[in-house]
Coordinates of C-alpha atoms in Angstrom, one line a residue:
M1 CA 113.1 103.2 101.8
K2 CA 113.2 106.3 104.6
S3 CA 112.2 108.9 102.1
Y4 CA 109.5 106.6 100.8
I5 CA 107.8 106.1 104.3
I6 CA 108.0 109.8 104.9
S7 CA 106.6 110.7 101.5
F8 CA 103.7 107.8 101.8
A9 CA 102.7 109.1 105.2
L10 CA 103.0 112.7 104.4
S11 CA 100.8 112.6 101.2
F12 CA 98.0 110.8 103.3
V13 CA 98.2 113.6 105.8
L14 CA 98.0 116.3 103.1
I15 CA 94.9 114.6 101.7
S16 CA 93.1 114.0 104.8
T17 CA 93.7 117.9 106.4
S18 CA 92.9 119.4 103.1
P19 CA 89.5 119.6 102.8
T20 CA 89.3 121.1 99.6
H21 CA 91.5 118.8 97.9
A22 CA 90.5 115.9 99.9
I23 CA 89.8 112.4 98.6
I24 CA 89.9 110.3 101.9
Y25 CA 87.7 112.2 104.0
E26 CA 88.0 111.8 108.3
K27 CA 84.8 113.7 108.8
V28 CA 81.4 113.4 106.8
S29 CA 80.9 117.2 107.3
D30 CA 83.9 117.6 105.0
L31 CA 82.5 115.6 102.1
P32 CA 81.3 117.7 99.2
K33 CA 77.6 119.4 100.0
D34 CA 76.7 119.1 96.3
S35 CA 77.5 115.3 95.8
N36 CA 75.4 113.1 94.1
Y37 CA 76.8 109.5 94.1
D38 CA 75.9 106.9 91.5
F39 CA 77.3 104.2 93.6
I40 CA 78.2 103.7 97.3
V41 CA 80.5 101.2 98.1
V42 CA 80.1 99.9 101.6
G43 CA 83.6 98.6 103.0
G44 CA 86.9 100.1 101.5
G45 CA 88.6 96.5 101.9
T46 CA 89.8 94.1 99.6
A47 CA 87.1 94.1 97.1
G48 CA 85.5 97.3 97.4
N49 CA 88.5 99.3 96.7
V50 CA 88.9 97.1 93.3
V51 CA 85.2 98.2 92.6
A52 CA 85.8 101.6 93.1
N53 CA 88.8 101.9 91.0
R54 CA 87.4 100.5 88.2
L55 CA 84.1 102.3 88.3
T56 CA 85.6 105.8 88.4
E57 CA 87.9 105.0 85.6
N58 CA 84.5 106.4 84.0
P59 CA 84.5 110.1 84.9
N60 CA 80.5 109.7 84.5
F61 CA 80.2 107.6 87.5
K62 CA 80.7 109.2 91.0
V63 CA 81.5 106.7 93.9
L64 CA 81.7 107.0 97.4
V65 CA 83.5 104.4 99.3
I66 CA 82.3 104.0 103.2
E67 CA 85.2 102.4 105.4
A68 CA 84.7 101.6 109.0
G69 CA 88.2 101.6 110.0
P70 CA 90.9 104.5 109.7
S71 CA 93.1 105.3 106.7
Y72 CA 96.8 105.0 107.0
A73 CA 96.5 108.6 107.4
T74 CA 94.6 108.2 110.5
L75 CA 97.3 105.8 111.8
C76 CA 100.4 108.4 110.7
F77 CA 98.5 111.2 112.8
A78 CA 99.6 109.3 115.9
T79 CA 103.0 108.3 114.8
C80 CA 104.1 111.0 111.8
N81 CA 106.2 113.1 114.0
M82 CA 107.9 109.9 115.4
L83 CA 108.6 108.7 111.9
I84 CA 110.0 111.9 110.8
K85 CA 112.4 112.1 114.0
D86 CA 113.2 108.7 114.5
L87 CA 112.5 106.0 111.7
S88 CA 113.5 102.9 114.0
S89 CA 110.3 103.6 116.3
H90 CA 107.9 102.2 114.0
V91 CA 104.3 101.4 115.0
G92 CA 100.9 101.5 113.7
V93 CA 101.2 102.0 109.8
L94 CA 104.3 100.3 109.6
D95 CA 102.9 97.1 110.8
A96 CA 100.9 97.4 107.9
E97 CA 103.7 97.8 105.5
V98 CA 106.4 95.5 106.6
P99 CA 105.4 92.1 105.8
F100 CA 107.0 90.3 108.8
F101 CA 105.2 92.5 111.1
A102 CA 101.7 91.3 109.9
A103 CA 100.9 89.6 113.2
N104 CA 101.6 92.8 115.0
L105 CA 98.3 93.9 113.7
L106 CA 95.9 91.1 115.2
N107 CA 93.9 91.7 118.4
T108 CA 94.5 95.5 118.0
Q109 CA 92.4 98.6 117.1
Y110 CA 93.1 97.9 113.2
D111 CA 91.3 94.4 113.8
W112 CA 87.6 93.9 114.5
N113 CA 88.6 91.7 117.2
Y114 CA 85.7 89.2 116.5
T115 CA 85.3 85.9 118.5
T116 CA 83.5 83.0 117.6
V117 CA 80.6 81.0 119.4
P118 CA 81.8 78.3 121.2
Q119 CA 82.9 75.5 118.4
V120 CA 81.6 72.1 118.4
G121 CA 84.5 70.6 116.6
L122 CA 87.0 72.3 118.8
G123 CA 85.9 70.9 122.2
G124 CA 83.6 74.0 122.8
R125 CA 86.5 76.4 122.5
T126 CA 85.8 80.0 121.2
V127 CA 88.7 81.4 118.8
D128 CA 89.5 84.6 117.7
I129 CA 88.6 85.3 113.8
P130 CA 90.6 88.5 112.5
R131 CA 89.3 90.8 110.1
G132 CA 90.7 94.1 108.9
H133 CA 89.5 97.2 110.6
I134 CA 91.4 99.7 108.5
L135 CA 91.1 101.0 104.7
G136 CA 92.4 97.8 102.9
G137 CA 90.1 95.9 105.2
S138 CA 92.0 92.4 105.6
S139 CA 94.1 92.6 102.7
S140 CA 96.0 95.3 105.2
I141 CA 96.4 92.9 108.0
N142 CA 96.6 89.3 106.5
F143 CA 99.8 87.2 105.9
M144 CA 99.9 87.9 102.1
I145 CA 100.2 84.5 100.8
Y146 CA 99.1 84.4 97.0
T147 CA 97.3 81.0 96.0
R148 CA 94.7 81.0 93.2
S149 CA 93.0 77.5 93.7
A150 CA 92.4 74.6 91.4
V151 CA 90.6 74.6 87.8
E152 CA 87.9 72.5 89.6
D153 CA 87.1 75.1 92.2
Y154 CA 85.8 77.7 89.8
D155 CA 84.5 75.3 87.1
R156 CA 82.2 74.1 89.9
W157 CA 80.9 77.6 90.7
A158 CA 80.0 78.0 86.9
N159 CA 78.2 74.9 87.1
I160 CA 76.3 75.9 90.3
T161 CA 75.2 79.4 89.2
G162 CA 74.8 78.5 85.4
D163 CA 77.1 81.4 84.5
Q164 CA 80.5 80.2 82.8
G165 CA 81.9 83.4 83.6
W166 CA 82.8 82.1 86.9
S167 CA 84.7 79.2 85.2
W168 CA 88.5 79.2 85.8
Q169 CA 88.9 80.0 82.0
S170 CA 86.7 83.1 82.3
L171 CA 88.3 84.3 85.7
R172 CA 91.9 83.6 84.6
P173 CA 92.0 86.7 83.1
Y174 CA 91.1 88.8 86.0
F175 CA 93.6 87.0 88.1
L176 CA 96.2 88.2 85.6
K177 CA 94.5 91.7 85.5
S178 CA 95.0 92.5 89.3
E179 CA 98.6 91.0 89.6
R180 CA 101.6 92.7 89.0
L181 CA 104.4 90.3 89.6
T182 CA 107.7 91.9 90.8
S183 CA 111.3 90.6 91.2
P184 CA 112.1 89.5 94.7
A185 CA 113.6 92.1 96.9
D186 CA 117.1 90.4 97.1
N187 CA 116.9 90.2 93.0
H188 CA 117.8 86.6 93.3
N189 CA 117.2 84.1 90.2
T190 CA 113.9 82.8 90.5
S191 CA 114.5 80.4 87.5
G192 CA 113.0 77.1 88.7
Q193 CA 110.8 78.6 91.4
L194 CA 107.6 79.8 89.8
D195 CA 106.2 80.0 85.9
P196 CA 106.3 83.5 85.0
S197 CA 104.1 82.9 82.0
I198 CA 101.0 82.2 84.1
H199 CA 101.2 85.7 86.1
G200 CA 99.9 89.4 85.5
T201 CA 102.7 92.1 85.2
N202 CA 100.6 95.2 85.1
G203 CA 98.0 95.0 87.7
L204 CA 97.8 96.7 90.8
I205 CA 98.5 94.1 93.3
T206 CA 102.2 93.3 93.5
T207 CA 103.3 89.6 94.3
S208 CA 106.7 88.3 94.8
L209 CA 108.6 85.3 95.8
D210 CA 110.9 85.5 99.2
G211 CA 113.1 88.5 99.1
F212 CA 115.6 87.2 101.6
P213 CA 117.3 83.7 101.9
V214 CA 115.3 81.1 104.1
P215 CA 117.8 78.4 105.6
I216 CA 115.3 75.5 105.6
N217 CA 114.1 75.8 101.8
Q218 CA 116.7 73.5 100.6
N219 CA 116.0 70.7 102.9
I220 CA 112.4 71.1 102.0
L221 CA 113.0 70.4 98.5
T222 CA 115.4 67.7 99.5
A223 CA 112.8 65.9 101.7
A224 CA 110.3 66.4 99.1
K225 CA 112.7 64.8 96.6
Q226 CA 113.8 62.1 98.8
L227 CA 109.9 61.2 99.7
G228 CA 108.4 61.3 96.3
G229 CA 104.9 60.6 95.7
D230 CA 102.6 63.4 96.5
F231 CA 105.4 65.5 97.6
Q232 CA 106.3 65.7 94.0
F233 CA 107.8 69.4 93.2
N234 CA 105.4 71.7 91.6
L235 CA 106.9 74.4 89.8
D236 CA 103.8 77.0 90.2
V237 CA 100.9 76.2 92.6
N238 CA 99.0 78.7 90.7
S239 CA 98.6 77.2 87.4
G240 CA 95.3 76.0 88.1
N241 CA 96.7 72.4 89.3
P242 CA 98.1 73.3 92.8
L243 CA 98.7 69.9 94.0
G244 CA 102.8 69.2 95.3
V245 CA 105.2 71.2 96.8
G246 CA 106.2 74.6 95.6
W247 CA 107.8 78.0 96.1
L248 CA 105.5 80.3 98.4
Q249 CA 104.3 83.5 96.2
T250 CA 103.5 86.3 98.4
I251 CA 101.6 89.8 98.0
V252 CA 104.9 91.9 98.4
D253 CA 106.2 94.6 96.1
G254 CA 109.9 93.1 95.8
T255 CA 110.9 96.4 94.7
T256 CA 110.1 98.1 97.6
G257 CA 109.8 95.5 100.4
V258 CA 106.3 96.5 101.3
R259 CA 102.9 94.5 101.7
G260 CA 100.7 94.8 98.6
S261 CA 97.1 95.6 99.5
S262 CA 93.9 97.2 98.0
A263 CA 94.7 100.6 99.8
N264 CA 98.2 100.8 98.3
G265 CA 97.1 99.4 95.1
Y266 CA 93.7 100.3 94.1
L267 CA 93.5 103.3 96.0
A268 CA 97.3 104.6 95.4
S269 CA 97.6 108.3 95.1
Q270 CA 97.3 108.9 91.2
F271 CA 93.6 107.0 91.8
L272 CA 92.6 109.2 94.8
Q273 CA 93.1 112.3 92.6
R274 CA 90.1 111.4 90.6
P275 CA 87.5 113.9 91.5
N276 CA 84.5 111.4 91.2
L277 CA 86.0 109.3 93.7
N278 CA 85.3 110.2 97.5
V279 CA 86.7 107.9 100.3
L280 CA 85.0 108.5 104.0
V281 CA 86.8 106.2 106.7
N282 CA 85.9 105.9 110.6
A283 CA 82.2 105.4 109.1
E284 CA 80.5 102.3 110.5
V285 CA 77.5 101.3 108.4
S286 CA 74.6 100.2 110.5
R287 CA 71.9 99.1 108.0
L288 CA 70.7 99.6 104.7
I289 CA 67.8 102.1 103.8
Q290 CA 64.7 101.0 101.6
T291 CA 64.1 103.9 99.2
S292 CA 60.9 102.3 97.5
N293 CA 58.0 100.5 98.4
G294 CA 57.4 98.9 95.1
S295 CA 56.3 95.2 94.1
I296 CA 60.3 94.6 94.5
P297 CA 61.8 96.5 97.1
T298 CA 64.5 99.0 96.6
F299 CA 67.6 99.6 98.6
R300 CA 69.9 102.7 97.6
G301 CA 70.3 104.0 101.0
V302 CA 72.8 103.7 103.8
E303 CA 73.0 104.6 107.2
F304 CA 76.2 105.0 109.3
R305 CA 77.6 106.7 112.3
Q306 CA 81.4 108.0 112.5
N307 CA 83.8 107.4 115.3
G308 CA 81.4 105.3 117.4
G309 CA 79.2 108.2 118.0
S310 CA 75.5 108.5 118.5
Q311 CA 74.8 110.6 115.4
L312 CA 73.6 108.8 112.7
Y313 CA 73.9 110.0 108.9
Q314 CA 72.2 108.9 105.6
Y315 CA 73.3 108.6 102.1
S316 CA 71.8 107.4 99.0
A317 CA 72.9 106.3 95.6
T318 CA 71.2 107.0 92.3
K319 CA 72.5 103.6 90.7
E320 CA 73.2 101.1 93.4
I321 CA 74.5 100.1 96.8
I322 CA 77.4 97.9 96.5
L323 CA 78.2 96.0 99.9
S324 CA 81.9 94.9 99.9
A325 CA 81.9 94.6 104.1
G326 CA 83.4 91.2 104.0
A327 CA 81.9 87.8 104.6
I328 CA 81.0 88.7 108.3
G329 CA 80.3 92.5 107.7
S330 CA 78.1 91.9 104.9
P331 CA 75.3 89.5 106.2
H332 CA 75.7 91.5 109.2
I333 CA 74.4 94.8 107.6
M334 CA 71.9 92.9 105.5
L335 CA 70.4 91.3 108.6
N336 CA 70.3 94.7 110.5
S337 CA 68.5 95.9 107.5
G338 CA 65.6 93.3 107.6
I339 CA 67.0 91.3 104.6
G340 CA 67.4 87.6 105.8
P341 CA 65.1 84.7 107.7
A342 CA 62.2 86.5 108.8
N343 CA 62.0 84.1 111.8
D344 CA 65.5 84.9 112.9
L345 CA 64.9 88.6 112.4
E346 CA 61.6 88.8 114.3
A347 CA 63.3 86.8 117.1
V348 CA 65.8 89.5 117.9
G349 CA 63.4 92.5 117.2
V350 CA 64.4 93.4 113.7
K351 CA 61.4 93.8 111.4
P352 CA 61.8 91.5 108.1
L353 CA 61.7 93.6 105.0
V354 CA 62.7 90.7 102.6
N355 CA 62.6 87.2 103.7
L356 CA 66.0 85.8 102.2
S357 CA 66.2 82.5 104.3
D358 CA 70.1 81.8 103.2
V359 CA 71.4 85.4 104.3
G360 CA 73.9 84.3 106.8
Q361 CA 74.0 80.7 106.1
N362 CA 76.4 78.5 104.4
F363 CA 79.4 80.1 106.3
A364 CA 82.6 77.9 105.3
D365 CA 86.2 78.6 106.5
H366 CA 89.9 77.1 106.6
S367 CA 90.3 75.1 109.7
V368 CA 94.2 75.1 110.5
M369 CA 96.8 73.9 113.0
A370 CA 100.7 74.8 113.4
H371 CA 102.8 72.2 114.3
P372 CA 106.2 73.1 115.8
F373 CA 109.3 70.9 115.8
I374 CA 112.2 71.6 117.9
V375 CA 115.6 72.0 115.6
N376 CA 119.2 71.9 115.9
S377 CA 119.7 75.4 114.6
N378 CA 119.7 79.2 115.9
N379 CA 118.9 80.8 112.3
T380 CA 115.0 80.7 112.5
F381 CA 112.4 83.3 113.1
E382 CA 113.1 83.1 116.8
K383 CA 116.4 84.7 115.9
I384 CA 114.5 87.3 113.8
R385 CA 112.1 88.1 116.6
D386 CA 114.8 88.6 119.1
P387 CA 114.1 92.1 120.5
T388 CA 117.7 92.8 120.3
N389 CA 117.9 92.1 116.7
V390 CA 114.7 93.8 115.4
P391 CA 116.3 97.5 115.4
A392 CA 118.9 96.5 113.0
E393 CA 116.8 94.4 110.8
L394 CA 114.2 97.5 110.7
R395 CA 117.0 99.6 109.5
L396 CA 118.3 97.4 106.7
W397 CA 114.4 96.9 105.6
E398 CA 114.6 100.8 105.5
Q399 CA 117.8 101.6 103.7
T400 CA 117.8 98.3 101.2
H401 CA 114.2 97.4 100.6
G402 CA 115.5 94.0 101.9
G403 CA 116.4 91.8 104.7
P404 CA 114.3 89.2 106.6
L405 CA 111.5 91.7 107.2
V406 CA 110.2 91.2 103.6
N407 CA 109.4 87.9 104.1
T408 CA 105.9 86.5 105.4
I409 CA 105.4 83.4 108.0
A410 CA 106.0 80.5 105.3
S411 CA 108.5 80.1 102.4
M412 CA 107.1 77.0 100.8
L413 CA 103.9 75.3 101.0
G414 CA 102.3 72.3 99.1
F415 CA 98.7 70.8 98.5
F416 CA 97.5 67.5 98.7
R417 CA 94.9 64.8 98.6
L418 CA 93.8 62.2 101.0
S419 CA 95.4 58.9 100.2
K420 CA 93.1 56.6 98.1
N421 CA 92.9 54.1 101.2
V422 CA 90.9 57.0 103.2
T423 CA 87.4 57.7 102.3
I424 CA 85.4 60.5 103.6
K425 CA 81.7 61.2 103.1
P426 CA 80.5 63.5 101.9
D427 CA 83.7 64.7 100.0
F428 CA 83.5 68.4 99.2
S429 CA 86.4 68.6 97.1
A430 CA 85.6 69.9 93.5
G431 CA 87.7 67.2 91.5
P432 CA 90.8 65.1 91.2
N433 CA 93.2 68.1 91.0
A434 CA 91.4 70.0 93.9
P435 CA 93.4 69.4 97.2
H436 CA 92.0 68.2 100.7
F437 CA 94.5 69.9 102.8
E438 CA 97.7 72.3 102.8
H439 CA 100.9 72.6 104.3
L440 CA 103.0 75.5 105.1
F441 CA 106.4 75.2 105.7
A442 CA 108.1 77.7 108.4
N443 CA 111.3 78.7 109.5
G444 CA 110.3 78.9 113.3
L445 CA 107.0 79.3 115.2
I446 CA 104.0 80.3 113.0
V447 CA 101.9 81.5 115.8
P448 CA 102.9 81.7 119.7
N449 CA 102.6 78.6 121.4
N450 CA 102.4 78.1 125.5
L451 CA 103.5 74.5 125.3
V452 CA 106.8 74.8 123.7
P453 CA 110.0 75.2 125.6
Q454 CA 111.2 78.7 126.1
N455 CA 114.7 79.5 124.2
A456 CA 114.4 76.7 121.7
S457 CA 114.2 77.1 117.9
F458 CA 111.7 75.7 115.7
F459 CA 110.6 74.4 112.1
S460 CA 106.9 74.2 112.1
M461 CA 104.3 72.9 109.2
S462 CA 100.7 73.8 109.1
T463 CA 98.0 71.6 108.1
V464 CA 94.8 73.3 106.8
V465 CA 91.6 71.9 105.5
T466 CA 91.2 73.1 102.3
S467 CA 87.8 71.7 101.0
P468 CA 85.6 71.6 104.4
V469 CA 82.3 70.2 104.4
S470 CA 81.5 71.9 108.0
R471 CA 79.1 74.9 107.4
G472 CA 78.1 77.3 109.7
T473 CA 76.0 80.5 110.4
L474 CA 76.1 84.2 111.1
K475 CA 73.3 85.6 112.9
L476 CA 72.4 88.8 115.0
A477 CA 73.0 88.8 118.8
S478 CA 70.3 91.7 119.2
C479 CA 68.6 94.6 117.3
D480 CA 71.7 96.6 118.1
P481 CA 73.3 97.2 114.5
F482 CA 76.5 97.7 116.4
E483 CA 76.8 94.6 118.6
A484 CA 79.1 92.1 117.0
P485 CA 77.2 89.2 115.5
L486 CA 77.1 85.6 116.5
I487 CA 79.7 83.9 114.4
D488 CA 79.9 80.2 114.1
P489 CA 82.0 78.9 111.5
A490 CA 81.6 75.4 112.6
L491 CA 85.0 74.5 112.4
L492 CA 85.9 71.0 112.0
K493 CA 82.1 70.1 113.2
E494 CA 81.7 67.6 110.5
E495 CA 83.6 64.4 110.9
S496 CA 85.1 64.2 107.5
D497 CA 87.0 67.4 108.2
R498 CA 88.2 66.0 111.4
I499 CA 89.4 62.8 109.2
V500 CA 91.3 65.2 107.0
M501 CA 93.0 67.3 109.5
R502 CA 94.0 63.6 111.3
E503 CA 95.4 62.4 108.1
S504 CA 97.3 65.7 107.3
I505 CA 99.0 65.7 110.6
K506 CA 100.0 62.4 109.8
H507 CA 101.1 63.4 106.7
A508 CA 103.0 66.2 108.1
L509 CA 104.9 63.9 110.4
A510 CA 105.8 61.3 107.7
F511 CA 107.6 64.5 106.1
T512 CA 109.6 65.2 109.1
K513 CA 111.0 61.5 108.6
A514 CA 112.8 62.2 105.4
P515 CA 116.6 61.5 105.9
V516 CA 117.5 65.1 105.1
W517 CA 116.1 65.9 108.6
D518 CA 118.4 63.8 110.5
G519 CA 120.2 65.7 113.2
Y520 CA 118.1 68.8 112.4
I521 CA 114.6 68.2 113.4
I522 CA 115.1 66.9 117.2
A523 CA 111.4 66.6 118.4
P524 CA 107.9 67.5 117.9
S525 CA 106.4 69.9 120.4
G526 CA 103.6 72.0 121.5
G527 CA 101.4 69.0 122.4
L528 CA 102.2 67.5 119.0
E529 CA 104.7 64.9 120.6
N530 CA 101.5 63.2 122.8
A531 CA 99.5 62.6 119.5
T532 CA 100.8 59.3 119.2
T533 CA 97.4 57.6 118.4
D534 CA 94.3 58.6 116.5
E535 CA 92.4 59.3 119.9
K536 CA 95.4 61.2 121.1
I537 CA 95.6 63.1 117.6
D538 CA 91.7 64.0 118.0
E539 CA 92.5 65.3 121.5
Y540 CA 95.4 67.5 120.2
I541 CA 92.9 68.7 117.1
S542 CA 90.4 69.8 119.7
A543 CA 92.7 71.6 121.8
A544 CA 94.8 73.4 119.0
A545 CA 93.0 73.7 115.8
S546 CA 91.7 77.3 114.8
T547 CA 90.4 79.2 111.7
F548 CA 92.8 80.5 109.0
F549 CA 90.4 83.3 108.9
H550 CA 89.3 82.8 105.5
P551 CA 85.8 83.1 106.0
T552 CA 83.4 82.7 102.9
S553 CA 79.9 82.1 101.6
T554 CA 77.5 83.5 104.1
L555 CA 75.7 85.4 101.1
S556 CA 76.4 82.5 98.5
M557 CA 75.6 82.9 94.7
S558 CA 73.3 80.8 93.1
A559 CA 71.7 80.3 89.6
K560 CA 69.4 83.1 88.3
G561 CA 65.7 82.5 89.4
A562 CA 67.1 79.7 92.2
N563 CA 65.1 79.8 95.3
D564 CA 68.3 79.0 97.4
G565 CA 71.3 81.4 97.6
V566 CA 71.3 85.1 98.0
V567 CA 72.7 86.7 95.0
D568 CA 72.4 86.0 91.2
P569 CA 75.1 85.2 89.3
D570 CA 75.6 89.1 88.7
L571 CA 75.9 89.5 92.3
K572 CA 72.5 91.2 92.7
V573 CA 70.7 90.4 95.8
K574 CA 67.5 88.3 94.9
N575 CA 64.0 90.0 95.4
V576 CA 65.6 93.4 95.7
V577 CA 66.5 96.5 93.6
G578 CA 69.3 98.7 93.8
L579 CA 71.9 96.4 96.0
R580 CA 74.7 94.1 94.7
V581 CA 77.1 92.3 97.0
V582 CA 81.1 92.0 96.0
D583 CA 83.4 90.2 98.3
A584 CA 84.0 86.7 99.5
S585 CA 80.6 86.2 101.1
V586 CA 79.2 85.4 97.6
F587 CA 81.6 82.7 96.9
P588 CA 79.1 79.3 96.6
F589 CA 82.2 77.1 97.7
I590 CA 85.1 78.0 99.6
P591 CA 88.2 77.9 97.1
T592 CA 90.9 75.6 98.2
S593 CA 93.3 78.6 98.8
H594 CA 94.1 81.7 100.5
T595 CA 91.2 83.7 99.5
S596 CA 92.5 87.1 98.8
S597 CA 93.4 86.6 95.2
T598 CA 90.1 84.9 94.6
V599 CA 88.4 88.2 96.1
Y600 CA 90.6 90.5 93.7
A601 CA 89.6 88.6 90.5
V602 CA 85.8 88.4 91.8
A603 CA 86.0 91.9 92.5
E604 CA 87.5 92.8 89.1
R605 CA 84.8 90.7 87.0
A606 CA 82.0 92.4 89.2
A607 CA 83.4 96.0 88.2
D608 CA 82.9 94.8 84.3
I609 CA 79.4 93.3 85.0
I610 CA 78.7 96.6 86.4
K611 CA 80.0 98.9 83.7
A612 CA 78.5 96.7 81.1
E613 CA 75.1 96.9 82.8
Y614 CA 75.2 101.0 82.6
G615 CA 77.0 100.9 79.2
A616 CA 80.2 101.8 80.2
S617 CA 83.1 100.5 78.6
H618 CA 85.5 97.9 80.3
N619 CA 88.5 99.8 78.9
C620 CA 87.3 103.4 79.6
S621 CA 90.5 105.8 78.7
C622 CA 88.8 109.1 79.9
Y623 CA 91.1 108.7 82.9
P624 CA 94.5 107.0 83.1
R625 CA 93.4 103.6 83.7
S626 CA 94.4 101.6 86.7
A627 CA 96.3 99.0 84.7

């Protein structure tokens, strides 16, 4: 592992500091002077790197990726000397590599550090909404949970858009294409923990099961069996029917113990060597540039700055701009470009060029709460996080690719529907197998909590509203393109969502009453201990609920020719030429899953759609194929 880290870091240093061979460029001045790009991908995140990789399988397509954040190389410049001299002192890049360290990247320079506007459903509180400001985007800072949603989620997409290519049956091959299932880091027998027949084996995003034993897992399985009912065991929640309790799958490479991301997957070194792929980092796009004034306006130019400087640069594409800046970044850029609701744009001093009223509308996100329970154990996350234990755990990770640091924040999960005696109107769940809520089961505190006793050990259950009714907005705060937008995910704004959260908390409490927990779980904590009535539960929700940082749907797909929505089913922006969007902003409804796996599948299909339009084979073999 030690040699892996050094070679990984040094390979990026060599690439980024040698302009004659550079693929990841730190300076716009180092980009090839004679480059004419067919496609410019705005955002080197979860989706953008997929599209860039797949398009450059064809050597006739030249692609530039523009990423606002740093590359892993940039992180390495500050740490590589330390890494080489003393691998026990990891900062920066290793927080994006060590799965258990994921939370260390939040609220840092590798996060956009967005904050919502005051949330009506949260008692007027504002909450942080992390987004990756690093090559790989949020795939480089998220908690790596791999879930695919329910069949009905995607079939609803197909019905809404009139394109059966967005159905479960059509998207399933793209889930498989993007995934490479790996053995867990400890090589334990995974029989009975997932169904390998429904997983991909040749993709670029590595998935796995927990690579280090988690003490509470057997208790969770026993509790589910004791309680029965909707706690029934589900062999694999990624089959398209997620209901029940099952083993958590993560986007981790079990062979190395390292996080999987679009950066180390789709921009791995063998792909960065393609001469038709350039990646520019530390370059923040301000707006899209209109390049033609025909009856339908054309936008094939981009404007950006580097490293927060005052100088603005412009580049153009001969075929398309592909906007992949995420569900916050992409609508922000479009609004700054004069594409959006005309009245809103005029109100902040931006000249409207294309009046698309749904830009920034339909914002959907998953609300979440983490519920701590004091336990009679000292073998929990609290032990792993003890500063006196971390150096030894890190050495174990370096030397063996294993140990507790290969795991993420949870080890098992479950998806559930409301009981039949609870009715919500409206109900946005897509069908009878689509969950209303989710639980994550964790062997310790999931997030810091100032209301729990110090020096205690914990078991946690999260509750997540997976089919939210609430819809928010993203708007410009001013005409300054570099000022953060006004982000309103409308968390728990609608009563239906508050009912689901309330019922999910009751459901979690019922789970902890299973006989197996006798003598182990001592008491609820963190404010949950006071939530003894519906009124008290609602107070607890307002005080403690937050976002699971799954923003989606701000540039929603709709049927071709529809007056609503922002993009057509082929992801082209309506009433515009030369502009396509590929990221979570295009989801017409938020899926009932952790969204990264869906983004990968959508981006894989988008790449095929683009190739087909320009007469390129889906299976071009001119360069070694990605997978």
